Every structure is written in C-alpha cells, then in structure tokens.
C-alpha cells in the first residue's frame, strides 16, 4: 500500500541505491512531498511529487502524512522560498535553515506562518524576493558550489540549478537536463534569444549532459564547478579563465 511523506528538514539526499555510500542522484528540499513505494528498513524507495524522480531516502528523515493531508497540500496554494536562504522556526522555537526552492504549504503572508500536519512554523522575515525576474534570481546563486545531485545553494548541479530557479517562479521542470530539453519551444536563432531561455549542451556521443540559463545571446549562467557566468555563442560556452570552449551547444529552448 502506498504511503505518503513530506520533507520537514532542510535537505534530504536521494540516493541511487539503499545505502549511505550510494551515489546521490537528487535531493528533497523542505516542504517537498513524495510517494513511498517500497520500504527496505532503514530505507524507503520514493517518487517525488514535483518531478516524478525516484530514489532511496533514509527512513529517519521522513515525516509521514496521510493521503488526505497529501492531497490537501497538492490542492492548496503554496509559497516557494525565493531567498537564497531563510530561517524559520518550529513550535519549539527551534530554527530550521531553508534553502531557495523550499516549499511552504498553507503559507499565510499576514503573519508569515504555515502548518504541516500538526506542526506549526513561522518566519521572522518575508520569504519572497523583492526582485523576482529570472536573471536576478539566477544571479543570487553566483559562486554556489557544484555538487552532483544537488538542488540547494550549498551544493547544486546544472539541472538542479535550472529546476530550482524555475520552481521559484512557480514553473515545474523535470530533474535532469536530458529530460528538461524535451520541454518548451525551440529557439532557432541565437539572435532571437530572450533572458531565461535554456541552452542545452551535448557530449561527443550526442547525449545532453549540461544546461544553463541564458542571460542574453552572449552570456549564460550555469553550474559548472560553481554557479558562474560565461560567454556564450553559437558554438557553445566559452570559459575566459581557461580560454577555451567547455560545452558544445545542442539546442536552445524557451520555457517562459
């Protein structure tokens, strides 16, 4: 029988296999819900509601919710944290650090509070950013370190970066670059690029391996070593530090 869960801690690693030493393939951020498809104590195999991504998480990190609570969360408006990091407090006045992209279900702007089940939370400051255009939100991540499978400002990969930025603007993207490239409409000419378009890059075998957010038809912001801004043209990404092209352009897609 399917069970339901939600993350009530900042970040939960999602692993490829049911063991601590297994590769981290993604992360659950605070407030993200999931289906529990299998239990292999002390691990659970889950499907993340937002992007249908599947993997293993530690049973100790799960907050269980009922099917009714799960559906109520899905059918209710939510607020996504647009600040790089925000501190909230639980009913014991213990602090919890939220990263950008965390979900706050049933959030009330009037008193900056929300509930998950019987657990009450509040923030001392507003969780929405003053400037919410996609490039401003993207620039707030500059110098955040690259981490394979990461989705938060303390460690993020290329598709995790694009997914979280779009989530902060209330738009859903799949988890991986090879999935994201199937979204939106193709931009055929670089001269037609608009800020926020996604550029996808492939390897020698033709597989999509990288994605970034275009600032213009000459600049891109992406996670490669760290979140950085590089030069961009019809050939791909040119790294001025290394003085060479690092990624070969495959296609540009418009989601917004």
GROMACS .gro file of C-alpha atoms in nm:
model
  256
    1UNK     CA    1   0.000   0.000   0.000
    2UNK     CA    2   0.131   0.342  -0.100
    3UNK     CA    3   0.233   0.573   0.185
    4UNK     CA    4   0.293   0.947   0.174
    5UNK     CA    5   0.565   1.173   0.307
    6UNK     CA    6   0.699   1.527   0.320
    7UNK     CA    7   1.038   1.675   0.400
    8UNK     CA    8   1.047   1.876   0.723
    9UNK     CA    9   1.424   1.917   0.724
   10UNK     CA   10   1.632   2.142   0.502
   11UNK     CA   11   1.769   1.885   0.258
   12UNK     CA   12   1.726   1.508   0.224
   13UNK     CA   13   1.970   1.319  -0.003
   14UNK     CA   14   1.802   1.095  -0.261
   15UNK     CA   15   2.030   0.803  -0.343
   16UNK     CA   16   2.057   0.558  -0.633
   17UNK     CA   17   2.071   0.257  -0.403
   18UNK     CA   18   1.959   0.183  -0.048
   19UNK     CA   19   2.287   0.257   0.127
   20UNK     CA   20   2.472   0.559   0.266
   21UNK     CA   21   2.766   0.514   0.029
   22UNK     CA   22   2.545   0.516  -0.281
   23UNK     CA   23   2.555   0.800  -0.532
   24UNK     CA   24   2.331   1.098  -0.451
   25UNK     CA   25   2.113   1.148  -0.758
   26UNK     CA   26   1.893   1.430  -0.627
   27UNK     CA   27   1.765   1.597  -0.312
   28UNK     CA   28   1.436   1.670  -0.141
   29UNK     CA   29   1.401   2.026  -0.018
   30UNK     CA   30   1.189   2.132   0.278
   31UNK     CA   31   0.817   2.101   0.206
   32UNK     CA   32   0.850   1.873  -0.096
   33UNK     CA   33   0.612   1.577  -0.093
   34UNK     CA   34   0.661   1.224  -0.219
   35UNK     CA   35   0.506   0.880  -0.251
   36UNK     CA   36   0.667   0.594  -0.060
   37UNK     CA   37   0.666   0.300  -0.300
   38UNK     CA   38   0.879   0.049  -0.110
   39UNK     CA   39   1.030   0.002   0.234
   40UNK     CA   40   1.360  -0.174   0.294
   41UNK     CA   41   1.435  -0.079   0.654
   42UNK     CA   42   1.604   0.159   0.717
   43UNK     CA   43   1.544   0.285   0.361
   44UNK     CA   44   1.240   0.388   0.157
   45UNK     CA   45   1.208   0.400  -0.221
   46UNK     CA   46   1.016   0.715  -0.315
   47UNK     CA   47   0.873   0.906  -0.609
   48UNK     CA   48   0.898   1.285  -0.571
   49UNK     CA   49   0.565   1.454  -0.644
   50UNK     CA   50   0.707   1.760  -0.818
   51UNK     CA   51   0.917   1.592  -1.087
   52UNK     CA   52   0.836   1.216  -1.059
   53UNK     CA   53   1.201   1.144  -0.979
   54UNK     CA   54   1.263   0.818  -0.795
   55UNK     CA   55   1.528   0.708  -0.548
   56UNK     CA   56   1.608   0.594  -0.195
   57UNK     CA   57   1.597   0.806   0.120
   58UNK     CA   58   1.673   0.727   0.483
   59UNK     CA   59   1.362   0.632   0.680
   60UNK     CA   60   1.480   0.850   0.971
   61UNK     CA   61   1.447   1.164   0.758
   62UNK     CA   62   1.081   1.108   0.665
   63UNK     CA   63   0.778   1.290   0.802
   64UNK     CA   64   0.476   1.071   0.722
   65UNK     CA   65   0.148   1.231   0.622
   66UNK     CA   66  -0.192   1.081   0.545
   67UNK     CA   67  -0.334   1.053   0.194
   68UNK     CA   68  -0.584   1.323   0.291
   69UNK     CA   69  -0.308   1.558   0.407
   70UNK     CA   70  -0.107   1.478   0.093
   71UNK     CA   71  -0.397   1.567  -0.138
   72UNK     CA   72  -0.483   1.876   0.065
   73UNK     CA   73  -0.125   2.004   0.019
   74UNK     CA   74  -0.135   1.934  -0.354
   75UNK     CA   75  -0.468   2.109  -0.399
   76UNK     CA   76  -0.380   2.415  -0.192
   77UNK     CA   77  -0.177   2.716  -0.297
   78UNK     CA   78   0.181   2.720  -0.175
   79UNK     CA   79   0.468   2.964  -0.143
   80UNK     CA   80   0.820   2.880  -0.259
   81UNK     CA   81   1.111   3.041  -0.076
   82UNK     CA   82   1.276   3.286  -0.316
   83UNK     CA   83   1.558   3.391  -0.086
   84UNK     CA   84   1.894   3.217  -0.115
   85UNK     CA   85   1.847   3.105   0.244
   86UNK     CA   86   1.584   3.177   0.508
   87UNK     CA   87   1.548   3.080   0.873
   88UNK     CA   88   1.213   2.957   1.001
   89UNK     CA   89   1.113   2.842   1.350
   90UNK     CA   90   0.903   2.549   1.467
   91UNK     CA   91   0.661   2.542   1.762
   92UNK     CA   92   0.956   2.483   1.998
   93UNK     CA   93   1.119   2.797   1.857
   94UNK     CA   94   1.398   2.583   1.711
   95UNK     CA   95   1.540   2.725   1.392
   96UNK     CA   96   1.548   2.548   1.056
   97UNK     CA   97   1.753   2.678   0.765
   98UNK     CA   98   1.562   2.677   0.437
   99UNK     CA   99   1.731   2.696   0.101
  100UNK     CA  100   1.594   2.865  -0.209
  101UNK     CA  101   1.324   2.649  -0.362
  102UNK     CA  102   1.186   2.518  -0.031
  103UNK     CA  103   0.807   2.480  -0.030
  104UNK     CA  104   0.588   2.636   0.239
  105UNK     CA  105   0.238   2.482   0.219
  106UNK     CA  106  -0.058   2.683   0.350
  107UNK     CA  107   0.166   2.987   0.399
  108UNK     CA  108  -0.004   3.297   0.540
  109UNK     CA  109   0.166   3.620   0.439
  110UNK     CA  110  -0.020   3.812   0.710
  111UNK     CA  111   0.182   3.651   0.990
  112UNK     CA  112   0.448   3.460   0.791
  113UNK     CA  113   0.331   3.125   0.926
  114UNK     CA  114   0.231   2.785   0.787
  115UNK     CA  115   0.149   2.432   0.904
  116UNK     CA  116   0.246   2.081   0.801
  117UNK     CA  117   0.009   1.841   0.971
  118UNK     CA  118   0.006   1.947   1.336
  119UNK     CA  119   0.346   2.115   1.313
  120UNK     CA  120   0.343   2.494   1.307
  121UNK     CA  121   0.618   2.709   1.161
  122UNK     CA  122   0.683   3.081   1.133
  123UNK     CA  123   0.939   3.310   0.974
  124UNK     CA  124   1.067   3.642   1.101
  125UNK     CA  125   1.115   3.782   0.751
  126UNK     CA  126   0.937   3.759   0.420
  127UNK     CA  127   1.031   3.457   0.210
  128UNK     CA  128   0.961   3.615  -0.128
  129UNK     CA  129   1.226   3.819  -0.305
  130UNK     CA  130   1.180   4.185  -0.395
  131UNK     CA  131   1.309   4.131  -0.747
  132UNK     CA  132   1.170   3.811  -0.896
  133UNK     CA  133   1.283   3.827  -1.257
  134UNK     CA  134   1.461   3.508  -1.361
  135UNK     CA  135   1.804   3.665  -1.412
  136UNK     CA  136   1.805   3.838  -1.073
  137UNK     CA  137   1.710   3.511  -0.901
  138UNK     CA  138   1.976   3.326  -1.100
  139UNK     CA  139   2.247   3.579  -1.015
  140UNK     CA  140   2.179   3.532  -0.644
  141UNK     CA  141   2.334   3.184  -0.681
  142UNK     CA  142   2.667   3.312  -0.817
  143UNK     CA  143   2.962   3.116  -0.669
  144UNK     CA  144   2.740   2.848  -0.515
  145UNK     CA  145   2.948   2.527  -0.538
  146UNK     CA  146   2.875   2.249  -0.782
  147UNK     CA  147   2.762   1.917  -0.631
  148UNK     CA  148   2.639   1.622  -0.835
  149UNK     CA  149   2.272   1.562  -0.746
  150UNK     CA  150   2.248   1.889  -0.552
  151UNK     CA  151   1.948   2.123  -0.552
  152UNK     CA  152   2.045   2.385  -0.294
  153UNK     CA  153   2.281   2.686  -0.275
  154UNK     CA  154   2.540   2.494  -0.071
  155UNK     CA  155   2.576   2.236  -0.349
  156UNK     CA  156   2.392   2.228  -0.679
  157UNK     CA  157   2.427   2.069  -1.022
  158UNK     CA  158   2.343   2.220  -1.360
  159UNK     CA  159   1.989   2.083  -1.394
  160UNK     CA  160   1.921   2.124  -1.022
  161UNK     CA  161   2.005   2.492  -1.069
  162UNK     CA  162   1.765   2.540  -1.360
  163UNK     CA  163   1.493   2.337  -1.189
  164UNK     CA  164   1.511   2.534  -0.863
  165UNK     CA  165   1.521   2.874  -1.039
  166UNK     CA  166   1.212   2.786  -1.240
  167UNK     CA  167   1.041   2.646  -0.929
  168UNK     CA  168   1.099   2.981  -0.755
  169UNK     CA  169   0.896   3.131  -1.040
  170UNK     CA  170   0.618   2.872  -0.994
  171UNK     CA  171   0.714   2.670  -1.302
  172UNK     CA  172   0.790   2.299  -1.298
  173UNK     CA  173   1.082   2.143  -1.481
  174UNK     CA  174   1.190   1.778  -1.482
  175UNK     CA  175   1.501   1.693  -1.281
  176UNK     CA  176   1.770   1.610  -1.541
  177UNK     CA  177   1.899   1.803  -1.841
  178UNK     CA  178   1.808   1.524  -2.086
  179UNK     CA  179   1.450   1.547  -1.954
  180UNK     CA  180   1.434   1.927  -1.944
  181UNK     CA  181   1.536   1.953  -2.311
  182UNK     CA  182   1.200   1.798  -2.405
  183UNK     CA  183   1.015   2.098  -2.257
  184UNK     CA  184   0.923   2.428  -2.423
  185UNK     CA  185   0.973   2.553  -2.777
  186UNK     CA  186   1.293   2.558  -2.979
  187UNK     CA  187   1.461   2.893  -3.040
  188UNK     CA  188   1.612   2.857  -3.386
  189UNK     CA  189   1.838   3.162  -3.396
  190UNK     CA  190   2.070   3.300  -3.130
  191UNK     CA  191   1.963   3.650  -3.231
  192UNK     CA  192   1.613   3.560  -3.103
  193UNK     CA  193   1.730   3.461  -2.752
  194UNK     CA  194   1.544   3.610  -2.456
  195UNK     CA  195   1.665   3.621  -2.094
  196UNK     CA  196   1.562   3.298  -1.921
  197UNK     CA  197   1.584   3.073  -2.226
  198UNK     CA  198   1.755   2.741  -2.154
  199UNK     CA  199   2.060   2.632  -2.354
  200UNK     CA  200   2.141   2.260  -2.372
  201UNK     CA  201   2.476   2.105  -2.450
  202UNK     CA  202   2.580   1.756  -2.559
  203UNK     CA  203   2.886   1.532  -2.545
  204UNK     CA  204   3.071   1.356  -2.824
  205UNK     CA  205   2.811   1.080  -2.829
  206UNK     CA  206   2.531   1.335  -2.878
  207UNK     CA  207   2.381   1.292  -2.529
  208UNK     CA  208   2.251   1.602  -2.349
  209UNK     CA  209   2.480   1.647  -2.049
  210UNK     CA  210   2.453   2.014  -1.949
  211UNK     CA  211   2.205   2.301  -1.925
  212UNK     CA  212   2.224   2.669  -1.835
  213UNK     CA  213   2.011   2.984  -1.827
  214UNK     CA  214   2.079   3.243  -2.095
  215UNK     CA  215   2.121   3.599  -1.974
  216UNK     CA  216   2.144   3.722  -2.333
  217UNK     CA  217   2.263   3.589  -2.667
  218UNK     CA  218   2.620   3.643  -2.545
  219UNK     CA  219   2.615   3.533  -2.178
  220UNK     CA  220   2.500   3.229  -1.983
  221UNK     CA  221   2.471   3.150  -1.611
  222UNK     CA  222   2.520   2.784  -1.524
  223UNK     CA  223   2.657   2.542  -1.263
  224UNK     CA  224   2.999   2.417  -1.370
  225UNK     CA  225   3.246   2.388  -1.084
  226UNK     CA  226   3.035   2.663  -0.931
  227UNK     CA  227   2.747   2.878  -1.047
  228UNK     CA  228   2.915   3.119  -1.285
  229UNK     CA  229   2.859   3.350  -1.580
  230UNK     CA  230   3.042   3.267  -1.903
  231UNK     CA  231   3.045   3.384  -2.261
  232UNK     CA  232   2.806   3.214  -2.500
  233UNK     CA  233   2.775   3.192  -2.878
  234UNK     CA  234   2.651   2.955  -3.148
  235UNK     CA  235   2.937   2.717  -3.078
  236UNK     CA  236   2.872   2.690  -2.705
  237UNK     CA  237   3.013   2.811  -2.374
  238UNK     CA  238   3.349   2.987  -2.373
  239UNK     CA  239   3.531   2.994  -2.039
  240UNK     CA  240   3.750   3.304  -2.025
  241UNK     CA  241   3.956   3.164  -1.735
  242UNK     CA  242   4.051   2.850  -1.927
  243UNK     CA  243   4.044   3.036  -2.260
  244UNK     CA  244   3.857   2.757  -2.433
  245UNK     CA  245   3.512   2.626  -2.515
  246UNK     CA  246   3.391   2.391  -2.241
  247UNK     CA  247   3.045   2.292  -2.366
  248UNK     CA  248   2.911   2.236  -2.718
  249UNK     CA  249   2.569   2.388  -2.792
  250UNK     CA  250   2.295   2.149  -2.899
  251UNK     CA  251   1.969   2.346  -2.876
  252UNK     CA  252   1.800   2.644  -2.711
  253UNK     CA  253   1.454   2.607  -2.560
  254UNK     CA  254   1.204   2.866  -2.437
  255UNK     CA  255   1.001   2.769  -2.132
  256UNK     CA  256   0.872   3.106  -2.015
   0.00000   0.00000   0.00000
